[in-house]
């Protein structure tokens, strides 16, 4: 029996095949129930008990070798097998759906383009800021409510280090590092400690503008903002400035535009007032200029700041702020043709 096993072992080792059919024939010949190895298994019952161990081991080795051989050959032919189909290597790949630009980026870029045409450069700064650039340099008194724990995210171990609550910090940095004329817009993400709902989020985006030079007046500010409103919301758009308060501007104002949905006649969107608020602005407080090393006796300036989410909501009537950060592609794809 040992001789027979060794003979089969040699045959198995010497076997080669040129296609998958030959491998299958080999499998049937050796390994099927009635195959050669199967027959040996049957004969094994008759082997005397004292030889069973040795013969059994040899027989198992033969079986394993045959199985391994078949597996290796099968794999070799499977890799080369095209399943009878011709491969067309010139076919284009499956179409990959392109992403779309985020609505906030679309609107931010639009705002930037518009002010770039008026000669404004982009200025950027850190999101993790110090108290001086976000608050102190901008006249926020030590007990100003905006510094409150409820509004500002503090970095725990450093009460002086915070997440910026507005991009006015970039204006401060620009004024500290440059002498007038300064004409910059500061786009960026800002953080406020608010409960998240459809109308508030703990982070949002702003674009603030700053112009400092000799003889800059409120008229200049108004003219630039009127142009902005018309470009953004249509030629017929009117603007209205209401007196307001910001620690870093004097005088300060909030700007409304005539409701672009009803043309100012009054509708649910503008709560039947005909106006919707879009930004804050004012003349840079002389003490802020001085804080940043700019001589307020020589120079004056204006500043304005708007929320990109707010402008986007007005343009596209997005009613839930949370949609902007959920990254639901069904929502994002709605803006596929917006740019
Ligand atoms: N920094 C103000 C805010 O975040 C906006 C603003 C900027 C107002 C510049 C006036 C001038 O609300």
PDB file of N, CA and C in Angstrom, residues 88-183:
ATOM      1  N   UNK A  88     -13.109  45.044 -22.181  1.00  0.00           N
ATOM      2  CA  UNK A  88     -12.964  46.260 -22.964  1.00  0.00           C
ATOM      3  C   UNK A  88     -12.282  47.313 -22.108  1.00  0.00           C
ATOM      4  N   UNK A  89     -10.978  47.443 -22.309  1.00  0.00           N
ATOM      5  CA  UNK A  89     -10.211  48.348 -21.443  1.00  0.00           C
ATOM      6  C   UNK A  89     -10.418  49.814 -21.798  1.00  0.00           C
ATOM      7  N   UNK A  90     -11.090  50.070 -22.923  1.00  0.00           N
ATOM      8  CA  UNK A  90     -11.308  51.474 -23.298  1.00  0.00           C
ATOM      9  C   UNK A  90     -12.586  52.030 -22.690  1.00  0.00           C
ATOM     10  N   UNK A  91     -13.382  51.126 -22.072  1.00  0.00           N
ATOM     11  CA  UNK A  91     -14.651  51.605 -21.472  1.00  0.00           C
ATOM     12  C   UNK A  91     -14.371  52.579 -20.348  1.00  0.00           C
ATOM     13  N   UNK A  92     -15.218  53.638 -20.242  1.00  0.00           N
ATOM     14  CA  UNK A  92     -14.988  54.590 -19.150  1.00  0.00           C
ATOM     15  C   UNK A  92     -15.400  53.942 -17.835  1.00  0.00           C
ATOM     16  N   UNK A  93     -14.843  54.441 -16.755  1.00  0.00           N
ATOM     17  CA  UNK A  93     -15.138  53.875 -15.442  1.00  0.00           C
ATOM     18  C   UNK A  93     -16.565  54.247 -15.056  1.00  0.00           C
ATOM     19  N   UNK A  94     -17.054  53.645 -13.966  1.00  0.00           N
ATOM     20  CA  UNK A  94     -18.393  54.024 -13.505  1.00  0.00           C
ATOM     21  C   UNK A  94     -18.402  55.516 -13.199  1.00  0.00           C
ATOM     22  N   UNK A  95     -19.455  56.229 -13.574  1.00  0.00           N
ATOM     23  CA  UNK A  95     -19.456  57.681 -13.322  1.00  0.00           C
ATOM     24  C   UNK A  95     -19.438  57.955 -11.830  1.00  0.00           C
ATOM     25  N   UNK A  96     -18.534  58.820 -11.399  1.00  0.00           N
ATOM     26  CA  UNK A  96     -18.463  59.178  -9.984  1.00  0.00           C
ATOM     27  C   UNK A  96     -19.197  60.488  -9.813  1.00  0.00           C
ATOM     28  N   UNK A  97     -20.134  60.511  -8.886  1.00  0.00           N
ATOM     29  CA  UNK A  97     -20.919  61.727  -8.703  1.00  0.00           C
ATOM     30  C   UNK A  97     -20.043  62.795  -8.048  1.00  0.00           C
ATOM     31  N   UNK A  98     -19.924  63.928  -8.708  1.00  0.00           N
ATOM     32  CA  UNK A  98     -19.078  64.983  -8.157  1.00  0.00           C
ATOM     33  C   UNK A  98     -19.771  65.641  -6.980  1.00  0.00           C
ATOM     34  N   UNK A  99     -18.998  66.107  -6.040  1.00  0.00           N
ATOM     35  CA  UNK A  99     -19.568  66.837  -4.924  1.00  0.00           C
ATOM     36  C   UNK A  99     -20.013  68.218  -5.389  1.00  0.00           C
ATOM     37  N   UNK A 100     -20.713  68.914  -4.536  1.00  0.00           N
ATOM     38  CA  UNK A 100     -21.149  70.264  -4.883  1.00  0.00           C
ATOM     39  C   UNK A 100     -20.566  71.229  -3.863  1.00  0.00           C
ATOM     40  N   UNK A 101     -20.520  72.486  -4.247  1.00  0.00           N
ATOM     41  CA  UNK A 101     -19.969  73.461  -3.322  1.00  0.00           C
ATOM     42  C   UNK A 101     -20.962  73.722  -2.194  1.00  0.00           C
ATOM     43  N   UNK A 102     -20.460  73.913  -0.997  1.00  0.00           N
ATOM     44  CA  UNK A 102     -21.342  74.147   0.149  1.00  0.00           C
ATOM     45  C   UNK A 102     -22.005  75.525   0.005  1.00  0.00           C
ATOM     46  N   UNK A 103     -23.305  75.621   0.332  1.00  0.00           N
ATOM     47  CA  UNK A 103     -24.001  76.909   0.163  1.00  0.00           C
ATOM     48  C   UNK A 103     -23.305  78.060   0.892  1.00  0.00           C
ATOM     49  N   UNK A 104     -22.732  77.776   2.056  1.00  0.00           N
ATOM     50  CA  UNK A 104     -22.053  78.861   2.778  1.00  0.00           C
ATOM     51  C   UNK A 104     -20.809  79.322   2.017  1.00  0.00           C
ATOM     52  N   UNK A 105     -20.123  78.361   1.379  1.00  0.00           N
ATOM     53  CA  UNK A 105     -18.948  78.745   0.585  1.00  0.00           C
ATOM     54  C   UNK A 105     -19.379  79.550  -0.628  1.00  0.00           C
ATOM     55  N   UNK A 106     -20.495  79.144  -1.237  1.00  0.00           N
ATOM     56  CA  UNK A 106     -20.971  79.869  -2.420  1.00  0.00           C
ATOM     57  C   UNK A 106     -21.223  81.335  -2.060  1.00  0.00           C
ATOM     58  N   UNK A 107     -21.952  81.537  -0.958  1.00  0.00           N
ATOM     59  CA  UNK A 107     -22.313  82.905  -0.580  1.00  0.00           C
ATOM     60  C   UNK A 107     -21.086  83.674  -0.092  1.00  0.00           C
ATOM     61  N   UNK A 108     -20.239  83.003   0.686  1.00  0.00           N
ATOM     62  CA  UNK A 108     -19.012  83.662   1.162  1.00  0.00           C
ATOM     63  C   UNK A 108     -18.171  84.127  -0.027  1.00  0.00           C
ATOM     64  N   UNK A 109     -18.007  83.251  -1.026  1.00  0.00           N
ATOM     65  CA  UNK A 109     -17.219  83.631  -2.205  1.00  0.00           C
ATOM     66  C   UNK A 109     -17.839  84.799  -2.949  1.00  0.00           C
ATOM     67  N   UNK A 110     -19.169  84.785  -2.975  1.00  0.00           N
ATOM     68  CA  UNK A 110     -19.877  85.870  -3.665  1.00  0.00           C
ATOM     69  C   UNK A 110     -19.599  87.207  -2.956  1.00  0.00           C
ATOM     70  N   UNK A 111     -19.659  87.168  -1.626  1.00  0.00           N
ATOM     71  CA  UNK A 111     -19.405  88.397  -0.850  1.00  0.00           C
ATOM     72  C   UNK A 111     -17.961  88.854  -1.069  1.00  0.00           C
ATOM     73  N   UNK A 112     -17.037  87.882  -1.011  1.00  0.00           N
ATOM     74  CA  UNK A 112     -15.619  88.225  -1.182  1.00  0.00           C
ATOM     75  C   UNK A 112     -15.368  88.839  -2.563  1.00  0.00           C
ATOM     76  N   UNK A 113     -15.940  88.206  -3.602  1.00  0.00           N
ATOM     77  CA  UNK A 113     -15.753  88.712  -4.974  1.00  0.00           C
ATOM     78  C   UNK A 113     -16.220  90.150  -5.100  1.00  0.00           C
ATOM     79  N   UNK A 114     -17.376  90.370  -4.484  1.00  0.00           N
ATOM     80  CA  UNK A 114     -17.988  91.690  -4.584  1.00  0.00           C
ATOM     81  C   UNK A 114     -17.095  92.769  -3.951  1.00  0.00           C
ATOM     82  N   UNK A 115     -16.595  92.481  -2.746  1.00  0.00           N
ATOM     83  CA  UNK A 115     -15.753  93.485  -2.083  1.00  0.00           C
ATOM     84  C   UNK A 115     -14.359  93.550  -2.714  1.00  0.00           C
ATOM     85  N   UNK A 116     -13.908  92.432  -3.296  1.00  0.00           N
ATOM     86  CA  UNK A 116     -12.612  92.461  -3.967  1.00  0.00           C
ATOM     87  C   UNK A 116     -12.659  93.470  -5.118  1.00  0.00           C
ATOM     88  N   UNK A 117     -13.814  93.528  -5.785  1.00  0.00           N
ATOM     89  CA  UNK A 117     -13.957  94.483  -6.892  1.00  0.00           C
ATOM     90  C   UNK A 117     -13.875  95.922  -6.404  1.00  0.00           C
ATOM     91  N   UNK A 118     -14.182  96.125  -5.120  1.00  0.00           N
ATOM     92  CA  UNK A 118     -14.097  97.481  -4.563  1.00  0.00           C
ATOM     93  C   UNK A 118     -12.728  97.744  -3.945  1.00  0.00           C
ATOM     94  N   UNK A 119     -11.806  96.801  -4.119  1.00  0.00           N
ATOM     95  CA  UNK A 119     -10.451  97.032  -3.640  1.00  0.00           C
ATOM     96  C   UNK A 119     -10.154  96.483  -2.257  1.00  0.00           C
ATOM     97  N   UNK A 120     -11.050  95.653  -1.714  1.00  0.00           N
ATOM     98  CA  UNK A 120     -10.786  95.061  -0.390  1.00  0.00           C
ATOM     99  C   UNK A 120      -9.939  93.794  -0.551  1.00  0.00           C
ATOM    100  N   UNK A 121      -8.961  93.618   0.350  1.00  0.00           N
ATOM    101  CA  UNK A 121      -8.166  92.386   0.374  1.00  0.00           C
ATOM    102  C   UNK A 121      -8.715  91.476   1.463  1.00  0.00           C
ATOM    103  N   UNK A 122      -8.370  90.204   1.373  1.00  0.00           N
ATOM    104  CA  UNK A 122      -8.805  89.264   2.408  1.00  0.00           C
ATOM    105  C   UNK A 122      -7.768  89.239   3.525  1.00  0.00           C
ATOM    106  N   UNK A 123      -8.249  89.294   4.771  1.00  0.00           N
ATOM    107  CA  UNK A 123      -7.349  89.118   5.918  1.00  0.00           C
ATOM    108  C   UNK A 123      -7.879  87.962   6.748  1.00  0.00           C
ATOM    109  N   UNK A 124      -6.961  87.137   7.241  1.00  0.00           N
ATOM    110  CA  UNK A 124      -7.383  86.005   8.068  1.00  0.00           C
ATOM    111  C   UNK A 124      -6.628  85.991   9.369  1.00  0.00           C
ATOM    112  N   UNK A 125      -7.196  85.312  10.362  1.00  0.00           N
ATOM    113  CA  UNK A 125      -6.533  85.235  11.661  1.00  0.00           C
ATOM    114  C   UNK A 125      -6.945  83.959  12.372  1.00  0.00           C
ATOM    115  N   UNK A 126      -6.378  83.719  13.556  1.00  0.00           N
ATOM    116  CA  UNK A 126      -6.644  82.464  14.268  1.00  0.00           C
ATOM    117  C   UNK A 126      -8.060  82.387  14.854  1.00  0.00           C
ATOM    118  N   UNK A 127      -8.581  81.156  14.932  1.00  0.00           N
ATOM    119  CA  UNK A 127      -9.896  80.964  15.566  1.00  0.00           C
ATOM    120  C   UNK A 127      -9.742  80.889  17.083  1.00  0.00           C
ATOM    121  N   UNK A 128      -8.600  80.372  17.536  1.00  0.00           N
ATOM    122  CA  UNK A 128      -8.320  80.387  18.973  1.00  0.00           C
ATOM    123  C   UNK A 128      -7.564  81.688  19.237  1.00  0.00           C
ATOM    124  N   UNK A 129      -8.182  82.566  20.001  1.00  0.00           N
ATOM    125  CA  UNK A 129      -7.667  83.929  20.133  1.00  0.00           C
ATOM    126  C   UNK A 129      -7.398  84.274  21.595  1.00  0.00           C
ATOM    127  N   UNK A 130      -6.838  85.460  21.810  1.00  0.00           N
ATOM    128  CA  UNK A 130      -6.712  85.926  23.193  1.00  0.00           C
ATOM    129  C   UNK A 130      -7.724  87.044  23.447  1.00  0.00           C
ATOM    130  N   UNK A 131      -7.926  87.311  24.713  1.00  0.00           N
ATOM    131  CA  UNK A 131      -8.940  88.279  25.122  1.00  0.00           C
ATOM    132  C   UNK A 131      -8.708  89.653  24.492  1.00  0.00           C
ATOM    133  N   UNK A 132      -7.427  90.034  24.376  1.00  0.00           N
ATOM    134  CA  UNK A 132      -7.105  91.356  23.846  1.00  0.00           C
ATOM    135  C   UNK A 132      -7.681  91.551  22.442  1.00  0.00           C
ATOM    136  N   UNK A 133      -7.427  90.599  21.538  1.00  0.00           N
ATOM    137  CA  UNK A 133      -7.838  90.800  20.156  1.00  0.00           C
ATOM    138  C   UNK A 133      -9.350  90.677  19.958  1.00  0.00           C
ATOM    139  N   UNK A 134     -10.004  89.861  20.789  1.00  0.00           N
ATOM    140  CA  UNK A 134     -11.446  89.679  20.610  1.00  0.00           C
ATOM    141  C   UNK A 134     -12.236  90.754  21.356  1.00  0.00           C
ATOM    142  N   UNK A 135     -11.756  91.118  22.555  1.00  0.00           N
ATOM    143  CA  UNK A 135     -12.560  92.011  23.393  1.00  0.00           C
ATOM    144  C   UNK A 135     -11.851  93.309  23.803  1.00  0.00           C
ATOM    145  N   UNK A 136     -10.748  93.188  24.544  1.00  0.00           N
ATOM    146  CA  UNK A 136     -10.179  94.367  25.204  1.00  0.00           C
ATOM    147  C   UNK A 136      -9.828  95.489  24.226  1.00  0.00           C
ATOM    148  N   UNK A 137      -9.161  95.120  23.121  1.00  0.00           N
ATOM    149  CA  UNK A 137      -8.753  96.155  22.167  1.00  0.00           C
ATOM    150  C   UNK A 137      -9.975  96.807  21.524  1.00  0.00           C
ATOM    151  N   UNK A 138     -11.100  96.119  21.579  1.00  0.00           N
ATOM    152  CA  UNK A 138     -12.310  96.611  20.913  1.00  0.00           C
ATOM    153  C   UNK A 138     -13.280  97.275  21.897  1.00  0.00           C
ATOM    154  N   UNK A 139     -12.719  97.725  23.031  1.00  0.00           N
ATOM    155  CA  UNK A 139     -13.508  98.511  23.989  1.00  0.00           C
ATOM    156  C   UNK A 139     -14.550  97.734  24.776  1.00  0.00           C
ATOM    157  N   UNK A 140     -14.483  96.419  24.756  1.00  0.00           N
ATOM    158  CA  UNK A 140     -15.437  95.677  25.576  1.00  0.00           C
ATOM    159  C   UNK A 140     -15.016  95.856  27.030  1.00  0.00           C
ATOM    160  N   UNK A 141     -15.860  96.487  27.825  1.00  0.00           N
ATOM    161  CA  UNK A 141     -15.529  96.682  29.232  1.00  0.00           C
ATOM    162  C   UNK A 141     -15.368  95.315  29.900  1.00  0.00           C
ATOM    163  N   UNK A 142     -14.642  95.321  31.006  1.00  0.00           N
ATOM    164  CA  UNK A 142     -14.345  94.075  31.692  1.00  0.00           C
ATOM    165  C   UNK A 142     -15.624  93.288  32.046  1.00  0.00           C
ATOM    166  N   UNK A 143     -16.705  94.033  32.320  1.00  0.00           N
ATOM    167  CA  UNK A 143     -17.952  93.346  32.712  1.00  0.00           C
ATOM    168  C   UNK A 143     -18.975  93.307  31.570  1.00  0.00           C
ATOM    169  N   UNK A 144     -18.508  93.458  30.320  1.00  0.00           N
ATOM    170  CA  UNK A 144     -19.443  93.430  29.191  1.00  0.00           C
ATOM    171  C   UNK A 144     -20.087  92.036  29.064  1.00  0.00           C
ATOM    172  N   UNK A 145     -21.399  92.004  28.853  1.00  0.00           N
ATOM    173  CA  UNK A 145     -22.080  90.697  28.818  1.00  0.00           C
ATOM    174  C   UNK A 145     -21.549  89.748  27.738  1.00  0.00           C
ATOM    175  N   UNK A 146     -20.970  90.281  26.655  1.00  0.00           N
ATOM    176  CA  UNK A 146     -20.474  89.400  25.595  1.00  0.00           C
ATOM    177  C   UNK A 146     -19.319  88.534  26.065  1.00  0.00           C
ATOM    178  N   UNK A 147     -18.645  88.943  27.144  1.00  0.00           N
ATOM    179  CA  UNK A 147     -17.547  88.115  27.654  1.00  0.00           C
ATOM    180  C   UNK A 147     -18.077  86.991  28.530  1.00  0.00           C
ATOM    181  N   UNK A 148     -19.348  87.061  28.818  1.00  0.00           N
ATOM    182  CA  UNK A 148     -19.962  86.127  29.747  1.00  0.00           C
ATOM    183  C   UNK A 148     -19.735  84.669  29.342  1.00  0.00           C
ATOM    184  N   UNK A 149     -19.699  83.818  30.317  1.00  0.00           N
ATOM    185  CA  UNK A 149     -19.528  82.393  30.056  1.00  0.00           C
ATOM    186  C   UNK A 149     -20.586  81.874  29.084  1.00  0.00           C
ATOM    187  N   UNK A 150     -21.760  82.547  29.096  1.00  0.00           N
ATOM    188  CA  UNK A 150     -22.830  82.040  28.244  1.00  0.00           C
ATOM    189  C   UNK A 150     -22.562  82.296  26.767  1.00  0.00           C
ATOM    190  N   UNK A 151     -21.751  83.264  26.474  1.00  0.00           N
ATOM    191  CA  UNK A 151     -21.512  83.581  25.068  1.00  0.00           C
ATOM    192  C   UNK A 151     -20.191  83.053  24.549  1.00  0.00           C
ATOM    193  N   UNK A 152     -19.188  83.064  25.425  1.00  0.00           N
ATOM    194  CA  UNK A 152     -17.830  82.800  24.959  1.00  0.00           C
ATOM    195  C   UNK A 152     -17.357  81.421  25.403  1.00  0.00           C
ATOM    196  N   UNK A 153     -16.679  80.728  24.505  1.00  0.00           N
ATOM    197  CA  UNK A 153     -16.031  79.475  24.874  1.00  0.00           C
ATOM    198  C   UNK A 153     -14.627  79.805  25.361  1.00  0.00           C
ATOM    199  N   UNK A 154     -14.347  79.448  26.598  1.00  0.00           N
ATOM    200  CA  UNK A 154     -13.005  79.663  27.134  1.00  0.00           C
ATOM    201  C   UNK A 154     -12.213  78.373  27.048  1.00  0.00           C
ATOM    202  N   UNK A 155     -10.911  78.504  26.839  1.00  0.00           N
ATOM    203  CA  UNK A 155     -10.054  77.319  26.917  1.00  0.00           C
ATOM    204  C   UNK A 155      -9.770  77.146  28.407  1.00  0.00           C
ATOM    205  N   UNK A 156     -10.225  76.037  28.957  1.00  0.00           N
ATOM    206  CA  UNK A 156     -10.365  75.884  30.402  1.00  0.00           C
ATOM    207  C   UNK A 156      -9.196  76.365  31.263  1.00  0.00           C
ATOM    208  N   UNK A 157      -8.009  75.904  30.929  1.00  0.00           N
ATOM    209  CA  UNK A 157      -6.896  76.222  31.809  1.00  0.00           C
ATOM    210  C   UNK A 157      -6.376  77.650  31.590  1.00  0.00           C
ATOM    211  N   UNK A 158      -6.843  78.321  30.525  1.00  0.00           N
ATOM    212  CA  UNK A 158      -6.368  79.674  30.226  1.00  0.00           C
ATOM    213  C   UNK A 158      -7.536  80.636  30.086  1.00  0.00           C
ATOM    214  N   UNK A 159      -7.916  81.338  31.130  1.00  0.00           N
ATOM    215  CA  UNK A 159      -9.071  82.243  31.018  1.00  0.00           C
ATOM    216  C   UNK A 159      -8.868  83.317  29.963  1.00  0.00           C
ATOM    217  N   UNK A 160      -7.611  83.525  29.542  1.00  0.00           N
ATOM    218  CA  UNK A 160      -7.313  84.559  28.561  1.00  0.00           C
ATOM    219  C   UNK A 160      -7.448  84.039  27.119  1.00  0.00           C
ATOM    220  N   UNK A 161      -7.474  82.724  26.975  1.00  0.00           N
ATOM    221  CA  UNK A 161      -7.508  82.147  25.628  1.00  0.00           C
ATOM    222  C   UNK A 161      -8.929  81.666  25.322  1.00  0.00           C
ATOM    223  N   UNK A 162      -9.477  82.131  24.227  1.00  0.00           N
ATOM    224  CA  UNK A 162     -10.880  81.849  23.923  1.00  0.00           C
ATOM    225  C   UNK A 162     -11.059  81.510  22.441  1.00  0.00           C
ATOM    226  N   UNK A 163     -12.229  80.990  22.106  1.00  0.00           N
ATOM    227  CA  UNK A 163     -12.569  80.858  20.692  1.00  0.00           C
ATOM    228  C   UNK A 163     -13.184  82.187  20.267  1.00  0.00           C
ATOM    229  N   UNK A 164     -12.737  82.736  19.164  1.00  0.00           N
ATOM    230  CA  UNK A 164     -13.213  84.075  18.788  1.00  0.00           C
ATOM    231  C   UNK A 164     -14.736  84.072  18.603  1.00  0.00           C
ATOM    232  N   UNK A 165     -15.361  85.128  19.084  1.00  0.00           N
ATOM    233  CA  UNK A 165     -16.818  85.238  18.960  1.00  0.00           C
ATOM    234  C   UNK A 165     -17.204  86.071  17.751  1.00  0.00           C
ATOM    235  N   UNK A 166     -16.233  86.741  17.174  1.00  0.00           N
ATOM    236  CA  UNK A 166     -16.451  87.476  15.922  1.00  0.00           C
ATOM    237  C   UNK A 166     -15.110  87.660  15.219  1.00  0.00           C
ATOM    238  N   UNK A 167     -15.173  87.966  13.924  1.00  0.00           N
ATOM    239  CA  UNK A 167     -13.902  88.115  13.199  1.00  0.00           C
ATOM    240  C   UNK A 167     -13.355  89.539  13.315  1.00  0.00           C
ATOM    241  N   UNK A 168     -13.948  90.349  14.196  1.00  0.00           N
ATOM    242  CA  UNK A 168     -13.365  91.679  14.444  1.00  0.00           C
ATOM    243  C   UNK A 168     -11.946  91.532  14.992  1.00  0.00           C
ATOM    244  N   UNK A 169     -11.648  90.359  15.559  1.00  0.00           N
ATOM    245  CA  UNK A 169     -10.287  90.119  16.058  1.00  0.00           C
ATOM    246  C   UNK A 169      -9.272  90.203  14.917  1.00  0.00           C
ATOM    247  N   UNK A 170      -9.694  89.838  13.718  1.00  0.00           N
ATOM    248  CA  UNK A 170      -8.785  89.904  12.568  1.00  0.00           C
ATOM    249  C   UNK A 170      -8.553  91.375  12.179  1.00  0.00           C
ATOM    250  N   UNK A 171      -9.603  92.187  12.357  1.00  0.00           N
ATOM    251  CA  UNK A 171      -9.439  93.616  12.084  1.00  0.00           C
ATOM    252  C   UNK A 171      -8.403  94.206  13.033  1.00  0.00           C
ATOM    253  N   UNK A 172      -8.512  93.830  14.312  1.00  0.00           N
ATOM    254  CA  UNK A 172      -7.536  94.322  15.294  1.00  0.00           C
ATOM    255  C   UNK A 172      -6.127  93.942  14.879  1.00  0.00           C
ATOM    256  N   UNK A 173      -5.976  92.669  14.521  1.00  0.00           N
ATOM    257  CA  UNK A 173      -4.633  92.204  14.142  1.00  0.00           C
ATOM    258  C   UNK A 173      -4.124  92.951  12.915  1.00  0.00           C
ATOM    259  N   UNK A 174      -5.008  93.199  11.959  1.00  0.00           N
ATOM    260  CA  UNK A 174      -4.588  93.913  10.749  1.00  0.00           C
ATOM    261  C   UNK A 174      -4.128  95.328  11.109  1.00  0.00           C
ATOM    262  N   UNK A 175      -4.927  96.002  11.949  1.00  0.00           N
ATOM    263  CA  UNK A 175      -4.564  97.383  12.302  1.00  0.00           C
ATOM    264  C   UNK A 175      -3.259  97.433  13.086  1.00  0.00           C
ATOM    265  N   UNK A 176      -3.022  96.411  13.914  1.00  0.00           N
ATOM    266  CA  UNK A 176      -1.768  96.388  14.684  1.00  0.00           C
ATOM    267  C   UNK A 176      -0.553  96.232  13.770  1.00  0.00           C
ATOM    268  N   UNK A 177      -0.775  95.545  12.650  1.00  0.00           N
ATOM    269  CA  UNK A 177       0.369  95.203  11.793  1.00  0.00           C
ATOM    270  C   UNK A 177       0.537  96.075  10.561  1.00  0.00           C
ATOM    271  N   UNK A 178      -0.455  96.912  10.258  1.00  0.00           N
ATOM    272  CA  UNK A 178      -0.384  97.720   9.032  1.00  0.00           C
ATOM    273  C   UNK A 178      -0.791  99.156   9.333  1.00  0.00           C
ATOM    274  N   UNK A 179      -0.207 100.059   8.627  1.00  0.00           N
ATOM    275  CA  UNK A 179      -0.658 101.456   8.718  1.00  0.00           C
ATOM    276  C   UNK A 179      -1.629 101.747   7.576  1.00  0.00           C
ATOM    277  N   UNK A 180      -2.554 102.689   7.750  1.00  0.00           N
ATOM    278  CA  UNK A 180      -3.525 102.996   6.692  1.00  0.00           C
ATOM    279  C   UNK A 180      -2.813 103.471   5.428  1.00  0.00           C
ATOM    280  N   UNK A 181      -3.434 103.397   4.263  1.00  0.00           N
ATOM    281  CA  UNK A 181      -4.812 102.924   4.083  1.00  0.00           C
ATOM    282  C   UNK A 181      -4.967 101.408   4.263  1.00  0.00           C
ATOM    283  N   UNK A 182      -6.034 101.042   4.974  1.00  0.00           N
ATOM    284  CA  UNK A 182      -6.341  99.626   5.185  1.00  0.00           C
ATOM    285  C   UNK A 182      -7.723  99.373   4.586  1.00  0.00           C
ATOM    286  N   UNK A 183      -7.812  98.356   3.763  1.00  0.00           N
ATOM    287  CA  UNK A 183      -9.124  98.004   3.212  1.00  0.00           C
ATOM    288  C   UNK A 183      -9.191  96.479   3.142  1.00  0.00           C
TER     289      UNK A 183
END
